[in-house]
Coordinates of C-alpha atoms in Angstrom, one line a residue:
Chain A
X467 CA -29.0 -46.5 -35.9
X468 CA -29.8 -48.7 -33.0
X469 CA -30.2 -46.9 -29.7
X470 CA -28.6 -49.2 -26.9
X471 CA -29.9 -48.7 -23.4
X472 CA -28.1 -46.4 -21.0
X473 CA -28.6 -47.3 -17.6
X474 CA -29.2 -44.5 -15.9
X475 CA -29.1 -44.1 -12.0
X476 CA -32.8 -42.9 -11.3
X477 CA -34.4 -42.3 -7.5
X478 CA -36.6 -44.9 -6.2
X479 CA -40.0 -43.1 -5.2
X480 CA -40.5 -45.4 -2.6
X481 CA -37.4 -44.9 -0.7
X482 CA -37.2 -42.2 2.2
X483 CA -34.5 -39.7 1.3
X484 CA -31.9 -39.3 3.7
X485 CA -30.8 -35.4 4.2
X486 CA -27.2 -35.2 3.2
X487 CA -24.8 -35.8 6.1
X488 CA -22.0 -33.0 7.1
X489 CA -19.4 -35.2 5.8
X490 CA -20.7 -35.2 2.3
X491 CA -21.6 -31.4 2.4
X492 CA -18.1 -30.6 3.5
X493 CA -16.6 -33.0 0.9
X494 CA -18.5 -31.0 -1.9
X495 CA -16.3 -28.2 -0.8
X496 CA -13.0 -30.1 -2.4
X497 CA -15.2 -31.5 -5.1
X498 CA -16.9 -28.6 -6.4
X499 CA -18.9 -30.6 -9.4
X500 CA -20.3 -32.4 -6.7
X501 CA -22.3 -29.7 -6.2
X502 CA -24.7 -30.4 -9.4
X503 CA -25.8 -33.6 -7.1
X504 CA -26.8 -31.4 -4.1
X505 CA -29.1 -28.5 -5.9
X506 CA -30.3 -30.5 -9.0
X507 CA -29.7 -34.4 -8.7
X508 CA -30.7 -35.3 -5.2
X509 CA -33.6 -32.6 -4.7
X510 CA -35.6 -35.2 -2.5
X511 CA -32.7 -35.2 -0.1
X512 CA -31.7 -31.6 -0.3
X513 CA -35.1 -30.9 0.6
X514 CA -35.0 -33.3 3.4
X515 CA -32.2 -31.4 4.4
X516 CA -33.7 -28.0 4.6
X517 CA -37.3 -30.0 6.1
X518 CA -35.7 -31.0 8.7
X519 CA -32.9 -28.4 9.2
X520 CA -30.6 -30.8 9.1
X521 CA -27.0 -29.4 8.9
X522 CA -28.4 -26.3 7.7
X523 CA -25.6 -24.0 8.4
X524 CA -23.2 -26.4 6.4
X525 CA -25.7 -26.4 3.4
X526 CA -26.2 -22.6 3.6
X527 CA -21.6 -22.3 3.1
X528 CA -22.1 -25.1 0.3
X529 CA -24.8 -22.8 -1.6
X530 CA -23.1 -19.6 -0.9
X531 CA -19.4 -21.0 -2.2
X532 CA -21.4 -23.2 -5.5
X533 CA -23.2 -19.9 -6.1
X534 CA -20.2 -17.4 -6.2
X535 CA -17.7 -20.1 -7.8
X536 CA -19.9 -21.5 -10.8
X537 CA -20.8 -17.7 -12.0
X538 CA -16.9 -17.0 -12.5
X539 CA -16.4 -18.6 -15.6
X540 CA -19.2 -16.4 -16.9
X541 CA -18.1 -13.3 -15.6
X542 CA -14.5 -13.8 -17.0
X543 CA -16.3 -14.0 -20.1
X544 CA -17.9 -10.8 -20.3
X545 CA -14.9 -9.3 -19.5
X546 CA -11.5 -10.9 -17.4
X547 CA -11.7 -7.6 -15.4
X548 CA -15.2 -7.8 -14.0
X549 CA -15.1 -11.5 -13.4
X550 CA -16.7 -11.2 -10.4
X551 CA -19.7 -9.0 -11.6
X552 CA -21.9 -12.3 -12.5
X553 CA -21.2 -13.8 -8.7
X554 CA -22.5 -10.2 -7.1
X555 CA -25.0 -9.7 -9.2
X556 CA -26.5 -13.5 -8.0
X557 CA -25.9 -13.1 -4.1
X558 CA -26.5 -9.3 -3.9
X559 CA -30.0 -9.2 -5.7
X560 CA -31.0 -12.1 -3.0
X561 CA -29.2 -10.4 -0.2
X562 CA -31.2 -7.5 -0.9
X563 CA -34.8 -9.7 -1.4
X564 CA -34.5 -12.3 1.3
X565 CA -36.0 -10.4 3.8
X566 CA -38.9 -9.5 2.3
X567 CA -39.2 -13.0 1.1
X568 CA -39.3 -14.5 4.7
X569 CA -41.4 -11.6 6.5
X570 CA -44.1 -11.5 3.9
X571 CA -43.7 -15.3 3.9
X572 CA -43.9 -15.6 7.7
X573 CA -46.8 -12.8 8.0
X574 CA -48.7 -14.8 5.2
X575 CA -48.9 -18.4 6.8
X576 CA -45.7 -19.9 5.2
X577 CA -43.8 -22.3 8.3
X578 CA -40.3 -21.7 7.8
X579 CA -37.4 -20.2 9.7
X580 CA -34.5 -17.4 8.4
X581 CA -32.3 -20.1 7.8
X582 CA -34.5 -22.6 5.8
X583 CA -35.9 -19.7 3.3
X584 CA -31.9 -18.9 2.8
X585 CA -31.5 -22.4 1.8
X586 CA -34.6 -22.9 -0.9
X587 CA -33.7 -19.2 -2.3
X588 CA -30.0 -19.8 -2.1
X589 CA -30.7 -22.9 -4.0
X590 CA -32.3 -21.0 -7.0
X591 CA -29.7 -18.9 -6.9
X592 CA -26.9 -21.9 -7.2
X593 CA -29.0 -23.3 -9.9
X594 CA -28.6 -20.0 -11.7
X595 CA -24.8 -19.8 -11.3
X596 CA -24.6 -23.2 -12.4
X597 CA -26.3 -22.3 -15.3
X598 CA -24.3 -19.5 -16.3
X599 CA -21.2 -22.5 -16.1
X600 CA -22.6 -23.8 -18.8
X601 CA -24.2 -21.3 -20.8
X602 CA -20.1 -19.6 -20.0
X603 CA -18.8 -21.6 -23.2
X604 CA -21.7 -20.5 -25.6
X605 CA -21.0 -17.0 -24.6
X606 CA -17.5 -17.3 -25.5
X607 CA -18.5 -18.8 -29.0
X608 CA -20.9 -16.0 -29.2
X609 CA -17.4 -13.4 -28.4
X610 CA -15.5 -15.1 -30.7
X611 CA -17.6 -15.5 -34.0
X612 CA -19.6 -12.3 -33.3
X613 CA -17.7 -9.1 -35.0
X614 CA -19.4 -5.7 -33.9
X615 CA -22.8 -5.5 -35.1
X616 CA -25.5 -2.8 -34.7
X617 CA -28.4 -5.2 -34.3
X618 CA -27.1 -7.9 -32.5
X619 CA -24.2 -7.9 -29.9
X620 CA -22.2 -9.9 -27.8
X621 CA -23.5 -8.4 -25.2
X622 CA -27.0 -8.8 -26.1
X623 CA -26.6 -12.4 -26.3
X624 CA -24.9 -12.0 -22.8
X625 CA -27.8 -10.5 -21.2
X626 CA -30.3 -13.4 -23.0
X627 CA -28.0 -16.2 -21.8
X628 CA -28.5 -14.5 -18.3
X629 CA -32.2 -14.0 -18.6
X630 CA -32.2 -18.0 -19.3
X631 CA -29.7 -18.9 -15.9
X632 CA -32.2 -17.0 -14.4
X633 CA -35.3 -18.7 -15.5
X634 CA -33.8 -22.1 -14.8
X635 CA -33.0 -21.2 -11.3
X636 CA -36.6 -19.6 -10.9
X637 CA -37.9 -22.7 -12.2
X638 CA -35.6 -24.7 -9.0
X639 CA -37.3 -22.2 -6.8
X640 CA -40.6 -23.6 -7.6
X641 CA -39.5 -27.7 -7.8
X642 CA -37.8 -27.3 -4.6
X643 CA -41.0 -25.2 -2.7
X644 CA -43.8 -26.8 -4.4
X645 CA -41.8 -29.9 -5.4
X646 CA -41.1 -32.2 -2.6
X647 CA -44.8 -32.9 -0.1
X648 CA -42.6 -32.6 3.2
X649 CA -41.6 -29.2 2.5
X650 CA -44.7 -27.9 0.5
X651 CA -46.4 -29.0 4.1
X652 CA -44.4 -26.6 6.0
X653 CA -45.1 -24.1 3.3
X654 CA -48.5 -24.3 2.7
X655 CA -50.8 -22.9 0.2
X656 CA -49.8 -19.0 0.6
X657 CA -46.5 -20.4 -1.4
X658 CA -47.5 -19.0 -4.5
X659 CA -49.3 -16.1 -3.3
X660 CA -46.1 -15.3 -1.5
X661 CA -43.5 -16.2 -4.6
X662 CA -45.2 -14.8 -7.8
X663 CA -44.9 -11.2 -6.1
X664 CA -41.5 -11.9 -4.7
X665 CA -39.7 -12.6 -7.5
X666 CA -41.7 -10.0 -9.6
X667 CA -39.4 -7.7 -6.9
X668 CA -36.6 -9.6 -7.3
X669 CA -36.6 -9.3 -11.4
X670 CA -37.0 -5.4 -10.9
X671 CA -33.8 -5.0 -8.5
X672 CA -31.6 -7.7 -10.2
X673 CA -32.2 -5.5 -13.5
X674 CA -31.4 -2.6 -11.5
X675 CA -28.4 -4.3 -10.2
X676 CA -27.3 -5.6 -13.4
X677 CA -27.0 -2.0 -14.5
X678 CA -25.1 -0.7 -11.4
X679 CA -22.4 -3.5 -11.8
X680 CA -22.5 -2.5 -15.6
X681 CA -23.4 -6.0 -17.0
X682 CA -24.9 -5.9 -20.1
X683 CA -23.9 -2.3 -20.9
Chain B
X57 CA -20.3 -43.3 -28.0
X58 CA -16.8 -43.0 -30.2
X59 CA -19.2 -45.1 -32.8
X60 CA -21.7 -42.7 -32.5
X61 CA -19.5 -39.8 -33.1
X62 CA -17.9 -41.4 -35.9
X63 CA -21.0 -42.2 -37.4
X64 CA -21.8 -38.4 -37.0
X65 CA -18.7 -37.1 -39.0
X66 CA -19.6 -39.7 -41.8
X67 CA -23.2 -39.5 -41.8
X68 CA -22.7 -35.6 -42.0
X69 CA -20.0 -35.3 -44.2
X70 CA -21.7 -37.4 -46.8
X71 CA -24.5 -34.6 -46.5
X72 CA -21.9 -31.8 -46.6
X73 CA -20.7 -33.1 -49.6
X74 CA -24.5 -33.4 -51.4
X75 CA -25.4 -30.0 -50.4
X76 CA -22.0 -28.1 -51.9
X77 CA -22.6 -29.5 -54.9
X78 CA -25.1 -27.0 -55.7
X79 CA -21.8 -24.6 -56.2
X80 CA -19.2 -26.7 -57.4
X81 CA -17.5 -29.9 -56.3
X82 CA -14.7 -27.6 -55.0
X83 CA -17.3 -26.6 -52.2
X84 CA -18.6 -30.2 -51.7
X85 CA -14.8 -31.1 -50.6
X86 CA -15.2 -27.9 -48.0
X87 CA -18.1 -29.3 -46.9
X88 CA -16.7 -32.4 -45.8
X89 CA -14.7 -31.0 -43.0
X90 CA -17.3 -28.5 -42.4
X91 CA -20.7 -30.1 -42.0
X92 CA -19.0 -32.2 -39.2
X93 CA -17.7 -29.6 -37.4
X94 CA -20.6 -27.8 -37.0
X95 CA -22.3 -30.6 -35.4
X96 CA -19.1 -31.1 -33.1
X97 CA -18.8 -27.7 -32.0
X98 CA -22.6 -26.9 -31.3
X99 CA -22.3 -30.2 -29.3
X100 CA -19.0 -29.5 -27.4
X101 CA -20.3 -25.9 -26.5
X102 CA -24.0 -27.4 -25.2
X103 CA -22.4 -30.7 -23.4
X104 CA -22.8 -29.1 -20.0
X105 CA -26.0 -27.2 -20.8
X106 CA -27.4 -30.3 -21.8
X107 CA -26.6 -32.2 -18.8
X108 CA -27.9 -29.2 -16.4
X109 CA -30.8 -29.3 -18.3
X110 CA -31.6 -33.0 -18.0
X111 CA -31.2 -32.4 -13.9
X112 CA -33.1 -29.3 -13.9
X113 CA -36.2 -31.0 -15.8
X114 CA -35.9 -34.6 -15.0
X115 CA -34.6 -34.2 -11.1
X116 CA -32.8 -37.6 -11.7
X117 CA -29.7 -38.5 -11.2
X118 CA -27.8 -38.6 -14.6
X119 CA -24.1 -39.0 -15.3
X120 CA -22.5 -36.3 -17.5
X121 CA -21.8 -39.0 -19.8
X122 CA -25.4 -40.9 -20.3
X123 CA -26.4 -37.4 -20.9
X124 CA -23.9 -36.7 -23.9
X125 CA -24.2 -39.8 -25.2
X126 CA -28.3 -39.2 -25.4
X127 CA -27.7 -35.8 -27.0
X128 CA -24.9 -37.2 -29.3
X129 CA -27.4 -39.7 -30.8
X130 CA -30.2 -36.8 -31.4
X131 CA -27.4 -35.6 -33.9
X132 CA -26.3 -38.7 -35.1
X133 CA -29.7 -40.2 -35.8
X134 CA -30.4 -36.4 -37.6
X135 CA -27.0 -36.7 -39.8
X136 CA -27.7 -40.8 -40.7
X137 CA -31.0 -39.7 -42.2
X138 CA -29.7 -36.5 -44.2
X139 CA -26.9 -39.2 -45.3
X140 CA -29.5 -40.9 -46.7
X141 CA -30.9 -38.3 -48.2
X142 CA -27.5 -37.3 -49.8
X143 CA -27.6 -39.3 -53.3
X144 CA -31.1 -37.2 -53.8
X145 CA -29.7 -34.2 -53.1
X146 CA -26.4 -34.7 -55.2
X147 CA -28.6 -35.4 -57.9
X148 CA -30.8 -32.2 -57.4
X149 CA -27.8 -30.0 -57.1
X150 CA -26.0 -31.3 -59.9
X151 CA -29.5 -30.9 -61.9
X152 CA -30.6 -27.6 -61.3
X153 CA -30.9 -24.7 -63.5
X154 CA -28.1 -22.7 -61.8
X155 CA -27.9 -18.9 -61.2
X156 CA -26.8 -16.7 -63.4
X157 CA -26.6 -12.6 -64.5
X158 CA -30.7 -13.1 -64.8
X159 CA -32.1 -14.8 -62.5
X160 CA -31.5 -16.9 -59.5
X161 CA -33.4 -20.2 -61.7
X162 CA -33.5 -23.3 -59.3
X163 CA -31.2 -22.3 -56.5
X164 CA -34.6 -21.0 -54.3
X165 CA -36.1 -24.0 -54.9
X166 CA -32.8 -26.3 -53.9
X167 CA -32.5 -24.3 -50.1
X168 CA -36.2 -24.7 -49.7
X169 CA -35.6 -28.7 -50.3
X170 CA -32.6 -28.9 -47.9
X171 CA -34.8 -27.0 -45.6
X172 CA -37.4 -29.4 -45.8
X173 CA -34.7 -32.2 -45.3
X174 CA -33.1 -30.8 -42.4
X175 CA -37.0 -30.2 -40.5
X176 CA -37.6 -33.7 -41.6
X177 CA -34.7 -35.3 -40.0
X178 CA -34.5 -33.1 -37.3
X179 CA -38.2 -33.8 -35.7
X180 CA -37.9 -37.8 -36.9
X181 CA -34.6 -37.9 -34.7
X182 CA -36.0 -35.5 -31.9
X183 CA -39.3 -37.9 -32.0
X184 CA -36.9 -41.1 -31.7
X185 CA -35.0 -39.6 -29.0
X186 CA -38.4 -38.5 -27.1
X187 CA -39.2 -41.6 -27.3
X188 CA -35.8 -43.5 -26.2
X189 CA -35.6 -41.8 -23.4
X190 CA -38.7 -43.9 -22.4
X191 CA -36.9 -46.9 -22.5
X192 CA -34.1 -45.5 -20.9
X193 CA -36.0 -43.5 -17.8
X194 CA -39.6 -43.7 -16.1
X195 CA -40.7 -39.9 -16.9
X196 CA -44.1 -39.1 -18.1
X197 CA -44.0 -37.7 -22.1
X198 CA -44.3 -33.8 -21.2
X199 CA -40.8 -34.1 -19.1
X200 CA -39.2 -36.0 -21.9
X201 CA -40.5 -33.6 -24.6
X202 CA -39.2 -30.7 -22.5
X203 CA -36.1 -32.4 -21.9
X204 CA -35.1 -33.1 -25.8
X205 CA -36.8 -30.3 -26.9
X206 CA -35.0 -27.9 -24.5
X207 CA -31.3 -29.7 -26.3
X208 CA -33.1 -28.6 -29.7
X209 CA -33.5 -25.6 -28.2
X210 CA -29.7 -24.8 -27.4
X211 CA -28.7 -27.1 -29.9
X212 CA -30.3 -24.3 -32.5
X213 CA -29.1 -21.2 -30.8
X214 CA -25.5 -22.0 -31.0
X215 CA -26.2 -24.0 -34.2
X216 CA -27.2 -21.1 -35.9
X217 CA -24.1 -19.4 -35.2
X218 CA -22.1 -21.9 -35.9
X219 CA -23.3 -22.0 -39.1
X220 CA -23.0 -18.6 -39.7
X221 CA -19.5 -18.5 -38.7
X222 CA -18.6 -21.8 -41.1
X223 CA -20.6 -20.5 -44.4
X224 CA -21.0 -21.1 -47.1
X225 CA -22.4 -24.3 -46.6
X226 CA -24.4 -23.9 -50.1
X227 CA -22.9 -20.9 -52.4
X228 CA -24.5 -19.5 -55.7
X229 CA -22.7 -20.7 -58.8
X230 CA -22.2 -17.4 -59.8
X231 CA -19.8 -16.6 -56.5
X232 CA -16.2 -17.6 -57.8
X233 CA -15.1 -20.5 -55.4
X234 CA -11.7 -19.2 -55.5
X235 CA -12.7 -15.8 -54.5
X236 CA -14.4 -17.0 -51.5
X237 CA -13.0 -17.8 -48.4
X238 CA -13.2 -21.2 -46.7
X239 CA -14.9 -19.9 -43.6
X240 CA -16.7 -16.7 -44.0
X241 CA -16.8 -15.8 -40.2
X242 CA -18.2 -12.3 -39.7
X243 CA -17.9 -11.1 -42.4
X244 CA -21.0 -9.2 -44.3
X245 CA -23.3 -11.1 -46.0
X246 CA -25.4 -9.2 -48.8
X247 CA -27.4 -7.3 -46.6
X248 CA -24.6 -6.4 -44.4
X249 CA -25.6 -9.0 -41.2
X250 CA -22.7 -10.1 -39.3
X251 CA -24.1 -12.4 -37.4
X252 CA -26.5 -15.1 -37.3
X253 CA -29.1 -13.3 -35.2
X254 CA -28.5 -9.9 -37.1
X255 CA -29.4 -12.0 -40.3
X256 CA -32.9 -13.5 -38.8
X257 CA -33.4 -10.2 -37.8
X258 CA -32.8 -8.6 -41.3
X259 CA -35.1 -11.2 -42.7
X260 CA -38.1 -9.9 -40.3
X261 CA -37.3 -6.4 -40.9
X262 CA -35.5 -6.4 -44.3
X263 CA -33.5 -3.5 -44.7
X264 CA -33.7 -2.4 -48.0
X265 CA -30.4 -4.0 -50.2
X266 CA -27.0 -1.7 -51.0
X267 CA -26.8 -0.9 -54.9
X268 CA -23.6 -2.9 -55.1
X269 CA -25.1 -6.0 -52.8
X270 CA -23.9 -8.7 -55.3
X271 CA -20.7 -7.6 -54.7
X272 CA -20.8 -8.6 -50.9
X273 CA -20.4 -11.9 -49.1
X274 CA -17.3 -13.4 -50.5
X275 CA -15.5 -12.9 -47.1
X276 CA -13.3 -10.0 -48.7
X277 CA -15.1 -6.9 -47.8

């Protein structure tokens, strides 16, 4: 029962993180795993990238393809004909918050443009979606070992998988805002007075979403 | 890691086999395919929420592998000290007062044991792990505690219905082994739960029992 080292590729904290370049954004486009690098291994440089809105428009296609691909697999899962459900559900609820994110952001002191509040709340989003990839096989177990049951459904364990994709990418939204000192500069200290209330909105119409798209039901 | 997971299967099946005992050797033989795959397929259906979970908490960056191979030893260090544990437990099992018409004698306090084995070697191996990943990574304790205890976590929610879905592990001695089936899948149990979650919540809230409950959870109904 030994436990042999594993040596595992860590970030030095003392070098300066290099935004990514185009050619490696692009390139996560063919190699869509690379993608776990951009929103959850490299966050120094992702937010370097979005600090110093380097290549932003590039970044905000990666997000917006990671987002809608990696919430497939769960879709499918709840139901092959709906497998697009899970991906809507992600970029509709934010396309339907964003704004009020940036105004009340902007009008309470927070520094950044349209285009760099897309990215940090586009990268919760992917986080979520990327979540949902994983949690996609449990759900299926779940499906498959689960025979119709009054109490406890499918369905229900659907809508609890979901509920923890959603935490996790809530929790991104706070390493990548509060997380990095370049961009928690540019943010500034009405951060959380701005965030808390936001995503108390953005709960309140992804639930209300979730049941126009019928997810869950 | 293929030493690992062979030690795993081993390690666990050796347990298996202690625990079906309790019923008959018949079920300890069952137990030796299926105490093994319930480790397997709890781990093959967390591997990549275990490795999005190390990014999300840690921020580092891992390789899918390191992070399996981390997660892998939680279960085999758990199974090696169950396996050692085994010999007791045969002895126990083969020991106890066994159910009968009257009463349910020992068998209470036999689950209650394996309980207490399973808690033991599951916090000693979550501990060790905690405390690997030290060795292995510069994070402070809270991020490795909420790292290994966030694969516990998962580990536990599909464990649990994995379980479910390949009972009986244990089986009262009154339950004909030939009359039961090898995996029980959804099927009823005594209280009419058809899933893992259904059964915790029975527990909570016990619903009060059919009058022909004994006659339930043989996989036939």
């Amino acid at each position: 029962m030994t436990n042999q080292p594993i040596e595992l590729e860590a970030n030095s904290r003392d070098e300066e993180a290099q935004p990514f370049s185009r050619q490696e954004l692009r390139g996560m486009l063919g190699a869509p795993l690379r993608m776990v690098d951009l929103v959850l291994g490299e966050r120094r440089r992702f937010a370097a990238n979005v600090a110093q809105e380097h290549r932003l428009p590039t970044l905000l296609v990666v997000l917006t393809v990671a987002t809608a691909a990696f919430a497939l697999p769960f879709g499918a899962v709840l139901g092959p004909q709906g497998f697009w459900r899970i991906a809507a559900l992600l970029l509709g609820s934010l396309a339907i918050c964003i704004p009020s994110l940036h105004v009340f952001g902007r009008y309470l002191g927070i520094g950044l443009s349209w285009a760099q509040t897309l990215a940090v709340s586009l990268a919760a989003a992917a986080v979520t979606s990327l979540f949902t990839f994983a949690l996609a096989p449990i759900l299926g177990f779940f499906r498959v070992t689960m025979s119709a049951s009054d109490v406890v459904t499918p369905q229900n364990m659907a809508v609890m998988l979901l509920i923890c994709a959603f935490a996790a990418g809530i929790g991104q939204l706070f390493f990548v805002a509060l997380g990095n000192r370049a961009l928690a500069r540019r943010i500034g200290p009405a951060a959380i007075p701005v965030i808390i209330p936001w995503l108390v909105l953005y709960v309140i119409i992804t639930v209300r979403l979730a049941g126009v798209l019928h997810i869950g039901s | 890691m293929r030493r690992d997971v062979a030690t795993l299967v081993l390690a666990s099946a050796l347990y298996g086999f202690s625990i079906g005992c309790v019923h008959s050797t018949r079920f300890g033989l069952h137990n030796v395919l299926k105490f093994p795959l319930l480790f397997l397929i709890t781990g093959a259906a967390c591997a990549v929420a275990y490795f999005l979970w190390a990014l999300l908490i840690g921020g580092a960056r891992f390789r899918f592998v390191d992070v399996q191979r981390l997660a892998m030893r939680l279960y085999r260090d758990a199974a090696v000290l169950l396996a050692a544990l085994a010999p007791a437990n045969w002895f126990l099992a083969r020991t106890i007062v066994p159910p009968d018409a009257t009463s349910l004698h020992d068998y209470p306090l036999f689950l209650g044991v394996n309980i207490c084995f399973i808690a033991v070697a599951g916090g000693l191996a979550l501990f060790r792990q905690v405390h690997a990943l030290a060795q292995y990574h510069p994070w402070p304790l809270s991020r490795r505690v909420i790292t290994v205890g966030g694969w516990l976590a998962l580990s536990l929610m599909v464990g649990g219905q994995a379980a479910w879905t390949l009972r009986p592990f244990f089986g009262v001695r009154s339950i004909p082994g030939a009359e039961t089936r090898f995996f029980l899948g959804s099927s009823p149990d005594y209280r009419g739960s058809t899933n893992f979650y259904e059964a915790v919540y029975n527990v909570v809230a016990a619903a009060p029992l059919a009058a022909d409950y004994t006659r339930h959870g043989r996989g036939w109904d």
